[in-house]
Short mmCIF file of C-alpha atoms in Angstrom, two decimals:
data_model
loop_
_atom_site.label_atom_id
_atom_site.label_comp_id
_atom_site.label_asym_id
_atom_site.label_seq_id
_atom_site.Cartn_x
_atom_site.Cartn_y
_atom_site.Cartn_z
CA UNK V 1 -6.83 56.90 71.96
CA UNK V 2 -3.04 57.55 71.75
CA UNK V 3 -0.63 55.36 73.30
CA UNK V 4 2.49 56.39 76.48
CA UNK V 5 5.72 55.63 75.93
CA UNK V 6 8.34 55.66 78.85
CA UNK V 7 11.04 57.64 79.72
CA UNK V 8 13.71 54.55 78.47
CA UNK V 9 11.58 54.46 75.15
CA UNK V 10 11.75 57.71 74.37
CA UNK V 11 14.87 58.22 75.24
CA UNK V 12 16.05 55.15 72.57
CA UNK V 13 14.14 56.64 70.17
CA UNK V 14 15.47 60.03 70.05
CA UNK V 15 18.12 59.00 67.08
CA UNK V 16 15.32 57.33 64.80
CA UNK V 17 15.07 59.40 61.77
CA UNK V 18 10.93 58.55 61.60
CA UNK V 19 11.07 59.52 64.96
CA UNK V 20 9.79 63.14 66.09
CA UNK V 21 9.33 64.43 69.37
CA UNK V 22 7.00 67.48 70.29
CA UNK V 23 7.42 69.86 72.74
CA UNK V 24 3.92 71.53 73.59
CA UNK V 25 5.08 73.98 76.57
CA UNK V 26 5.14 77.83 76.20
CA UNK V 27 8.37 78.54 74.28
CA UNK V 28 10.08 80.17 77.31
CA UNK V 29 10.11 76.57 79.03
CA UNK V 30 11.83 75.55 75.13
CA UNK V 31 14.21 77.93 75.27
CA UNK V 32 15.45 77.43 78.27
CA UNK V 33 13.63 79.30 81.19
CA UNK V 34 13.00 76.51 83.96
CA UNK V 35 9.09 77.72 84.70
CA UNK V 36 8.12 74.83 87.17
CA UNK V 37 11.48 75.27 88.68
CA UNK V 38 12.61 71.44 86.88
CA UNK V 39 16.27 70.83 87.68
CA UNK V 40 17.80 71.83 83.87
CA UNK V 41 15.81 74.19 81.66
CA UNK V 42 15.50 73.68 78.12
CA UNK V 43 14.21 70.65 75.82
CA UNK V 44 14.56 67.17 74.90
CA UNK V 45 17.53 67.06 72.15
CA UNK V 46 15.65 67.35 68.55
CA UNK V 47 12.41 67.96 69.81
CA UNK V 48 10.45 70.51 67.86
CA UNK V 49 8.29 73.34 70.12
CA UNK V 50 4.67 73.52 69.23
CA UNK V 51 3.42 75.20 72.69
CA UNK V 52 -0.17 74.16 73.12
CA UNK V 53 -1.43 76.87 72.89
CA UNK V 54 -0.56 77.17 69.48
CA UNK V 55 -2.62 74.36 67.96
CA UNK V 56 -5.69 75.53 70.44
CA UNK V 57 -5.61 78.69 68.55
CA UNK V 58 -5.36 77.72 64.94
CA UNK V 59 -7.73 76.11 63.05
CA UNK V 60 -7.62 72.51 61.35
CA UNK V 61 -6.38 73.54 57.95
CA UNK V 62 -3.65 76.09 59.49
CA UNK V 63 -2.48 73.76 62.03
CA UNK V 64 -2.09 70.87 59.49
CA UNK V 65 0.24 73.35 57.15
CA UNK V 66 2.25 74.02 60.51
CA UNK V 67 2.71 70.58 61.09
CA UNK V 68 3.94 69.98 57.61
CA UNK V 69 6.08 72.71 58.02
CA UNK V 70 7.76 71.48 60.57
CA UNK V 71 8.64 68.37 59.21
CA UNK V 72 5.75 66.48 61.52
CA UNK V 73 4.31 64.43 58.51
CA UNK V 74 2.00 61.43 59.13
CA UNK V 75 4.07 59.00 58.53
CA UNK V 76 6.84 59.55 61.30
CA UNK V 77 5.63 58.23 64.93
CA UNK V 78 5.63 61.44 67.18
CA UNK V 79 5.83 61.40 70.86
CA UNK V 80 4.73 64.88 72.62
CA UNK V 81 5.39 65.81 76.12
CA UNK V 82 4.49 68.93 78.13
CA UNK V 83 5.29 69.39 81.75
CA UNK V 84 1.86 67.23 82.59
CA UNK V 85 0.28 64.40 81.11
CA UNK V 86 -2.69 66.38 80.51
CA UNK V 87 -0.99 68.74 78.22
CA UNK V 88 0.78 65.81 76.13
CA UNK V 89 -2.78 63.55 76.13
CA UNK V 90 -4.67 66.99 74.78
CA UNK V 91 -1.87 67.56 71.92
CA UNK V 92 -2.43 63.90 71.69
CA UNK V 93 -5.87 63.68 71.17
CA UNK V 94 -5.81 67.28 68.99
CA UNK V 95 -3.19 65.32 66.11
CA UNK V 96 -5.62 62.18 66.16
CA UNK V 97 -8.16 63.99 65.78
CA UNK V 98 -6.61 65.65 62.30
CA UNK V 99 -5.60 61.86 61.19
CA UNK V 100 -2.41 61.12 62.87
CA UNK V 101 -2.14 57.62 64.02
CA UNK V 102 1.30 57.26 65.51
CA UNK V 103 1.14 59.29 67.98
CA UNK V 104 2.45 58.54 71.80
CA UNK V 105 2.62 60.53 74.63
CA UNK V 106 4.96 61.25 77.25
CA UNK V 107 3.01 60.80 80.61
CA UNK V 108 6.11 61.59 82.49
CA UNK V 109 6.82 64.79 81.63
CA UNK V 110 9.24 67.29 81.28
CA UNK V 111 10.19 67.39 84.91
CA UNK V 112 11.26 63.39 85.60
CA UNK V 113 12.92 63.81 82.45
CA UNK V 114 15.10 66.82 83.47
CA UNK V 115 15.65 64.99 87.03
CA UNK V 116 17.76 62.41 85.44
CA UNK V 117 21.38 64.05 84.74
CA UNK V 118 21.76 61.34 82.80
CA UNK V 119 19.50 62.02 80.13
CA UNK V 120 20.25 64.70 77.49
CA UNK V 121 19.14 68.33 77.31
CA UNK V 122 19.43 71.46 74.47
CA UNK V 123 18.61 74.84 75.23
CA UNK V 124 18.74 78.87 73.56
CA UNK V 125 22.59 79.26 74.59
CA UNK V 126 21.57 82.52 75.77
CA UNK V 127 18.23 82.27 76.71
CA UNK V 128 18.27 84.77 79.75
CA UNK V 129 18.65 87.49 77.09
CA UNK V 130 14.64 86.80 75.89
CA UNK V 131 12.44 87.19 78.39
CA UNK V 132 8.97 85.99 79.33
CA UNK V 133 6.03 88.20 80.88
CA UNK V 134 5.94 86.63 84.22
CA UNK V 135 9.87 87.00 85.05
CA UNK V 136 9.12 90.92 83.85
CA UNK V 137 6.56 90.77 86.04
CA UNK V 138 8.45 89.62 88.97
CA UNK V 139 11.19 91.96 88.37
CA UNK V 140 8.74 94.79 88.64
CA UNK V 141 7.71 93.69 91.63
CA UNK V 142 11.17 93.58 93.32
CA UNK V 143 10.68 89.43 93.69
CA UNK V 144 14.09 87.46 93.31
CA UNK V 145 14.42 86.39 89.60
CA UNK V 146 16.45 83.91 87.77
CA UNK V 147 19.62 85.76 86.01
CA UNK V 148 19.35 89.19 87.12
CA UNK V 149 21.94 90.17 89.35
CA UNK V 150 20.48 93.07 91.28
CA UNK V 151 22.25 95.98 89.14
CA UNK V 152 19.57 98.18 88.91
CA UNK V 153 17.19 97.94 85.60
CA UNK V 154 15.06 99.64 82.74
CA UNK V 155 12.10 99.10 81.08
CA UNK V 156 11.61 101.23 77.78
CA UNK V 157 8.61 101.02 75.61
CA UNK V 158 10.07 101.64 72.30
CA UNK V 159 8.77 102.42 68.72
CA UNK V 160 9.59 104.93 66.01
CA UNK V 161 7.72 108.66 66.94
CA UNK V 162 4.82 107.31 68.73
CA UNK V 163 4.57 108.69 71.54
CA UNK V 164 1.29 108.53 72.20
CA UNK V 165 1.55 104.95 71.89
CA UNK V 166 3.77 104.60 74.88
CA UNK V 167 0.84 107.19 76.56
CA UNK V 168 -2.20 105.60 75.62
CA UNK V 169 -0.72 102.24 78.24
CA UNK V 170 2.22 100.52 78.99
CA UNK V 171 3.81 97.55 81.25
CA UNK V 172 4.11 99.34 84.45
CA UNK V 173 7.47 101.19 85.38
CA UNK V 174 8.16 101.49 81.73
CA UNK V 175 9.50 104.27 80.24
CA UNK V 176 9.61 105.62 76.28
CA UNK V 177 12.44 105.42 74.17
CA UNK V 178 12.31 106.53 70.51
CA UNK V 179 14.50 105.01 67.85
CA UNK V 180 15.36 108.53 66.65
CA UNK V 181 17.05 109.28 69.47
CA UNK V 182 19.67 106.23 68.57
CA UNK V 183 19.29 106.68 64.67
CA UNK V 184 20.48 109.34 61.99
CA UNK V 185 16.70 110.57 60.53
CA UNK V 186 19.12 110.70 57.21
CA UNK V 187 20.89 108.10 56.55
CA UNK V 188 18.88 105.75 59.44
CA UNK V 189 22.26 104.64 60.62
CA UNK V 190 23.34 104.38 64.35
CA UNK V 191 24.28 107.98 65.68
CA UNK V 192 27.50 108.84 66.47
CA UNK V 193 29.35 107.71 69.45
CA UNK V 194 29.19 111.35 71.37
CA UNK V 195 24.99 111.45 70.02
CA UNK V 196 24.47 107.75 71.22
CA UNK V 197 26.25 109.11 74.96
CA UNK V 198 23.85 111.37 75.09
CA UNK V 199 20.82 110.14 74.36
CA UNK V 200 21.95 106.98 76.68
CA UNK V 201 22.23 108.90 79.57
CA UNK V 202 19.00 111.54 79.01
CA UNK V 203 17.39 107.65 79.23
CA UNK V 204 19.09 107.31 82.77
CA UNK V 205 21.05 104.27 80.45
CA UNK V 206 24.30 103.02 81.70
CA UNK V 207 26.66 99.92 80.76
CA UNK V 208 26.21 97.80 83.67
CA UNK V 209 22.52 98.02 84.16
CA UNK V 210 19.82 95.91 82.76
CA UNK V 211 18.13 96.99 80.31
CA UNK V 212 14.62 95.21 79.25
CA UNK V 213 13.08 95.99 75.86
CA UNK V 214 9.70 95.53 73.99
CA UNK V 215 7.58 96.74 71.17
CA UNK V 216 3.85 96.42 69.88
CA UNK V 217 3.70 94.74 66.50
CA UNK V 218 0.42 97.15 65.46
CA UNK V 219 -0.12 95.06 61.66
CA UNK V 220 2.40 97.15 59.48
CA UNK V 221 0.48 98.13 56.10
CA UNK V 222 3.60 98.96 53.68
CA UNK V 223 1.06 101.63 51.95
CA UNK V 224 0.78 103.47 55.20
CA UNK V 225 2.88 106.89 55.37
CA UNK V 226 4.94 105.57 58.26
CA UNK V 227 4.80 101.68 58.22
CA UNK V 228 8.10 101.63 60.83
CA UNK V 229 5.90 103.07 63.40
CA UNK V 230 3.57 100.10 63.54
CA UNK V 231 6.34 97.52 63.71
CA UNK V 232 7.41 97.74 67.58
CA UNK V 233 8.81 94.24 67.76
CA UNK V 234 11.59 95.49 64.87
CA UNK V 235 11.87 98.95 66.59
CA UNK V 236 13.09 96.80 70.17
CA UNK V 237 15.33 94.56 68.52
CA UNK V 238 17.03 97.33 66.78
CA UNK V 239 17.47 99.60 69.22
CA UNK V 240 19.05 96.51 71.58
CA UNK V 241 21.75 96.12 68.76
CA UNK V 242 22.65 99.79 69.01
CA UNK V 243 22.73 99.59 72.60
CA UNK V 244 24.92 96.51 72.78
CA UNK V 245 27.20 98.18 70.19
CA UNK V 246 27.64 101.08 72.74
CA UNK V 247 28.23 98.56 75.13
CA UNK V 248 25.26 97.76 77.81
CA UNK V 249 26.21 94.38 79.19
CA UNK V 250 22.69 92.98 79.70
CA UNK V 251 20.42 94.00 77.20
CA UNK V 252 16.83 91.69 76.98
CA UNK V 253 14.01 91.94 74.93
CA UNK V 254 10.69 90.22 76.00
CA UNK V 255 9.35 87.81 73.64
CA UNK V 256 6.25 88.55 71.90
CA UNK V 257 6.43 92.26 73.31
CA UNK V 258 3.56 93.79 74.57
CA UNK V 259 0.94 91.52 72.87
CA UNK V 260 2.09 88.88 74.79
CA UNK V 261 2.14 90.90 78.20
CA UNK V 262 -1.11 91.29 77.64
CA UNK V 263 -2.00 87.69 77.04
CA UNK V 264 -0.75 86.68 79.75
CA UNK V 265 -3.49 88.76 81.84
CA UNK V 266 -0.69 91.37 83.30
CA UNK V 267 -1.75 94.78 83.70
CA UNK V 268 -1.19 98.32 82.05
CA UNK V 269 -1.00 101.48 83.81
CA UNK V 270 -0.96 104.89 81.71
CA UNK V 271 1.41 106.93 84.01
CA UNK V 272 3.92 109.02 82.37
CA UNK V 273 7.35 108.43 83.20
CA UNK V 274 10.56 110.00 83.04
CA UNK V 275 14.06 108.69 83.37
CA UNK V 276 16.96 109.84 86.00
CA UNK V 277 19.84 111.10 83.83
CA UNK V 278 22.51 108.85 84.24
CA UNK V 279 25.92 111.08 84.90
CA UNK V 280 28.29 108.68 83.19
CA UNK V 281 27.81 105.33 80.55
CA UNK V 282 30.69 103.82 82.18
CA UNK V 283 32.41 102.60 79.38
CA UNK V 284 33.70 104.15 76.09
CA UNK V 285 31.14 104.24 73.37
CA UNK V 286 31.45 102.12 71.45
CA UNK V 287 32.79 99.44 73.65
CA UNK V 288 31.56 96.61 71.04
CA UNK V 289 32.19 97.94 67.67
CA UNK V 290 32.42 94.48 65.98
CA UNK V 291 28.70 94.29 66.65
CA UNK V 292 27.87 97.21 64.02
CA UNK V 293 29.87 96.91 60.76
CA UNK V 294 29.78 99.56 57.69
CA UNK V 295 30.34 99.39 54.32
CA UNK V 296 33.95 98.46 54.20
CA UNK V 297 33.52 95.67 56.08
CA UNK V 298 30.41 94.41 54.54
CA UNK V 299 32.91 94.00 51.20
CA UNK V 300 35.38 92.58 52.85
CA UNK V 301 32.91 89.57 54.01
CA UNK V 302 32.00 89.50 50.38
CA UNK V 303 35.46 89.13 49.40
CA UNK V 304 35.90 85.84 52.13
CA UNK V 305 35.47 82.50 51.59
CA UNK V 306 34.59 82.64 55.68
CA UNK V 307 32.13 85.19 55.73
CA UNK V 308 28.86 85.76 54.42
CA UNK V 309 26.80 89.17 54.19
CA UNK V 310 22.88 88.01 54.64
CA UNK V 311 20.48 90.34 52.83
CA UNK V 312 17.67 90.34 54.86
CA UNK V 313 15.31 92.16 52.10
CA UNK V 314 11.83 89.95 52.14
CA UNK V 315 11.99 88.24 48.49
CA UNK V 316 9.79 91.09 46.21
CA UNK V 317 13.21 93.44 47.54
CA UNK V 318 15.83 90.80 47.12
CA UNK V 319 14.58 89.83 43.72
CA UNK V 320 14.60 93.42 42.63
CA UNK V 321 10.90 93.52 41.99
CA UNK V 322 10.49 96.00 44.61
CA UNK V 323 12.59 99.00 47.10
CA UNK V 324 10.74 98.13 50.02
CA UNK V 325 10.58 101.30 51.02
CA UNK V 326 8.81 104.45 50.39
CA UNK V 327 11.91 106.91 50.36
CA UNK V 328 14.21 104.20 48.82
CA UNK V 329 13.82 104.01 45.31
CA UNK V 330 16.65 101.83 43.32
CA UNK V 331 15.86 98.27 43.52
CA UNK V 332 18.04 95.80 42.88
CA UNK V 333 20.59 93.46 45.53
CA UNK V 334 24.25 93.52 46.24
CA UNK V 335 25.91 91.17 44.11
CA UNK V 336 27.37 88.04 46.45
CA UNK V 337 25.07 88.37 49.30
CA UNK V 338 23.14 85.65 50.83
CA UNK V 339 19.09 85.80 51.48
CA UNK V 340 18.10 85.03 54.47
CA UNK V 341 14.32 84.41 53.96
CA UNK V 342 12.66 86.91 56.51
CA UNK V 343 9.02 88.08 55.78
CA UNK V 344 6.71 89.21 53.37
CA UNK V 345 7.83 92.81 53.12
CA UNK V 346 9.97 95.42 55.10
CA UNK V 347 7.85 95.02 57.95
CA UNK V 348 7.60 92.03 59.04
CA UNK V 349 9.68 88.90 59.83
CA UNK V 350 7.11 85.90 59.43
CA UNK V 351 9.81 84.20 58.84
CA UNK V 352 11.97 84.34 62.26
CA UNK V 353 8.61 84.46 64.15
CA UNK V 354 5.77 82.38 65.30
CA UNK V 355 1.74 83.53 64.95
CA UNK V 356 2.35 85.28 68.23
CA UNK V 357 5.21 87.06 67.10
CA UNK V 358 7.71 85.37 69.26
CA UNK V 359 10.87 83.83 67.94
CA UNK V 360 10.76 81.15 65.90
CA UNK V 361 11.92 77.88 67.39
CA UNK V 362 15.66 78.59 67.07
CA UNK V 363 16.87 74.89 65.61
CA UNK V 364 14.25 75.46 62.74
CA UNK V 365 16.34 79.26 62.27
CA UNK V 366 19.85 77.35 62.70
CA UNK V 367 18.05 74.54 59.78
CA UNK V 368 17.12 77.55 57.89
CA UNK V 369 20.66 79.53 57.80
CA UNK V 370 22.65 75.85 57.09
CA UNK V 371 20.43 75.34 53.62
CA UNK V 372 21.93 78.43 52.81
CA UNK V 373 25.10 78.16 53.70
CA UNK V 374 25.13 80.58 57.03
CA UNK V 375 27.28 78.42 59.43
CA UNK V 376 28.47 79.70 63.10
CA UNK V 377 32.15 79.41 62.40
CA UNK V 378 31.93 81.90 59.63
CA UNK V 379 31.75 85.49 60.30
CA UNK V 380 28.29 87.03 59.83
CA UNK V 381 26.40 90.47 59.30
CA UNK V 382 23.07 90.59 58.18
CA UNK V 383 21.32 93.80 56.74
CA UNK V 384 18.30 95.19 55.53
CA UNK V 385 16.92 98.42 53.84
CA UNK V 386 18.39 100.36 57.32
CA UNK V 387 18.98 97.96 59.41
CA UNK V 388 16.17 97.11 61.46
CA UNK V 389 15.14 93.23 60.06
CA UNK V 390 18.98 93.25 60.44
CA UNK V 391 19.19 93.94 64.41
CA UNK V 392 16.47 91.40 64.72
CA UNK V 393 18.38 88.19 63.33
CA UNK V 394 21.45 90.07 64.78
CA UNK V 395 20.06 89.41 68.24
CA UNK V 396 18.49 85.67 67.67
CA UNK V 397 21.91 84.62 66.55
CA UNK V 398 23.72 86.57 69.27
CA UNK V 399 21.29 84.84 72.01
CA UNK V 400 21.51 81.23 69.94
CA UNK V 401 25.72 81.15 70.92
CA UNK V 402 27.15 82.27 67.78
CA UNK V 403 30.00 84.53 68.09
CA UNK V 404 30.98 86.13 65.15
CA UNK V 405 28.18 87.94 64.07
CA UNK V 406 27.35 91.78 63.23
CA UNK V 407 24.76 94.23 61.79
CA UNK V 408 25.79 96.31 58.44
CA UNK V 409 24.27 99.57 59.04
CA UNK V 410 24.32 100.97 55.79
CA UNK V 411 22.32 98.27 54.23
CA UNK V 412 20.51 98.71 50.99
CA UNK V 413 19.99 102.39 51.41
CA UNK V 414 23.54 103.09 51.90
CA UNK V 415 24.86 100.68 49.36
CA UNK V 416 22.79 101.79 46.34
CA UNK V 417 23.59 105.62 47.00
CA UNK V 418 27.13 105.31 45.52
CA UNK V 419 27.14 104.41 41.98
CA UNK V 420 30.70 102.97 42.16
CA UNK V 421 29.08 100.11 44.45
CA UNK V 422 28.18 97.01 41.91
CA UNK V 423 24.26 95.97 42.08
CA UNK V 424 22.52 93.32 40.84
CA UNK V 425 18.83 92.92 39.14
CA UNK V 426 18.48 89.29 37.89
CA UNK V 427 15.85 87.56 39.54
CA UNK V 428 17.17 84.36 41.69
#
């Protein structure tokens, strides 16, 4: 049997280093999203999100490693709360069960907690921007939902040259939007200002709508002709940092994508549908260059003692062991820049992710960037081969607050084309 603690307990113990607090509701209630309409949304300062559901679906050996990883060692005394007492007394009984002893559990809940103004709360700083299935679902269904301010919206299904993906079923009232019609098949760069205007408005795309994004992550094989087209959750993240670069004001990706749509028990319809052609963006393209930075620029952070360039190359790439890609073939890194740990290979970002490909718990990314010296107040741009693992970190730290931050387009592909450019090959 675990023990309760109270809400004045807890909230003493909250600066106790063997102290740990756990957080087992979905990760949209984490981040922010108020989902049993508590007075603030977000968490208890320093708590650490394991959602339930989580250590339901792992077994014993998997879920101990993800404890471990998370700095939730035996030793420390951890309190879990939930929005009932039934969700904190089954995370409870699940961590006694695998040999934790001090464990206590917050009977209160989430809720009283988030009554009391005078009790602290942390949330995503920008949490609106990454959305959960059931507020899509309520937006499709013309219901009143938190954030959106009635400006008309979009819902694009996007991958790279799958169509038949996007045919075979979709979130209903979504549409299909191809990465190639935002990226250079050459160089894989962002198109050019005049291309980007008009594949934005063939999409019926314009600056003040909303524009909701999602992908299917499909298990990317690296040997496969075309891994990019199985790696959905990349495609939707990059084409939202084109599309902010042009300059739509509310661009949103939903979290976990289709996958979790689906878990969630929402429905798929298979209708084909087409955009309205928007006759005007609305705005100049680009209206937010500083989000999209080329190779210039990139040196210049190199050259700064208050920037940083973050190679987001999975280790076999950034240790020149490997390309990463089947049409790149130098390997090596650019000399200076910082790795920024994201997955096992080009496709996939294990390491900004949870199982259920949703984002990683966003004070274990912020932990993550400080070890290696990526800091808000310097100026950041993160790349990748082309810039697709690139416009995924792009967008977490863009939705965690931080304000200086940017995607170099060029990446690796770009950067080892020029001889002129230096490259390293030691391993790190």
């Amino acid at each position: 049997m675990t023990q309760t603690i109270s809400t004045p307990e807890l909230a003493q113990q909250l600066s106790n280093a063997d102290f740990a607090v756990i957080d087992v509701r979905p990760m949209a209630a984490y981040n922010g999203w108020p989902l049993k309409g508590e007075a603030r949304g977000g968490h208890i300062p320093g708590a650490i999100a394991f959602p339930l559901t989580l250590a339901e679906d792992v077994d014993v050996a998997n879920l101990k490693t993800l404890l471990q990883s998370k700095g939730l060692t035996r030793e420390k005394t951890l309190a879990v709360y939930g929005y009932s007492g039934d969700d904190s007394a089954a995370m409870g009984e699940r961590l006694s069960d695998i040999g934790y002893r001090n464990v206590r559990t917050y009977q209160a809940g989430l809720e009283v907690w988030a009554a009391d103004e005078s009790l602290p709360m942390s949330r995503l700083a920008r949490y609106e921007k990454l959305v959960h299935p059931d507020w899509l679902h309520r937006l499709i269904n013309g219901e009143h939902v938190e954030s959106y301010q009635r400006n008309g919206f979009e819902i694009f299904h996007v991958n790279f040259g799958v169509p038949e993906e996007y045919a075979a079923e979709h979130i209903p009232g979504a549409m299909y939007l191809d990465t190639n019609a935002l990226e250079s098949s050459t160089s894989w760069n962002r198109r050019s200002a005049e291309e980007l205007e008009t594949a934005l408005l063939a999409h019926g795309i314009t600056h003040e709508k909303t524009i909701v994004l999602y992908g299917r992550h499909s298990r990317p094989d690296p040997r496969d002709a075309h891994p990019g087209q199985s790696a959905g959750h990349i495609a939707a993240a990059r084409a939202a940092a084109i599309l902010m670069y042009a300059g739509v004001k509310d661009v949103r990706l939903l979290d976990g994508g289709l996958d979790a749509w689906m878990s969630d028990g929402h429905t798929l319809e298979r209708e084909l549908r087409k955009p309205t052609p928007a006759a005007a963006f609305g705005v100049r393209i680009p209206s937010r260059p500083d989000f999209i930075i080329d190779i210039e620029e990139a040196k210049a952070l190199l050259a700064d003692p208050n920037g940083v360039l973050v190679s987001m190359r999975s280790w076999p790439e950034f240790s020149s062991e490997a390309s990463g890609y089947h049409y790149i073939r130098a390997t090596g890194k650019i000399p200076g820049a910082v790795w920024g740990d994201p997955g096992s290979d080009a496709y996939h970002m294990e390491g900004y992710r949870n199982v259920d490909n949703t984002m990683r718990c966003y004070p274990e990314i912020e932990a993550k960037w400080r070890n290696a010296g990526i800091t808000p107040e310097k100026q950041v741009a993160f790349f990748c081969g082309t810039g697709w693992r690139a416009s995924e970190t792009f967008f977490y730290a863009h939705i965690m607050g931080w304000g200086q931050v940017a995607v170099y387009d060029g990446g690796w592909l770009e950067w080892r084309s020029d001889e002129n450019n230096p490259i390293a090959r030691d391993a790190p």
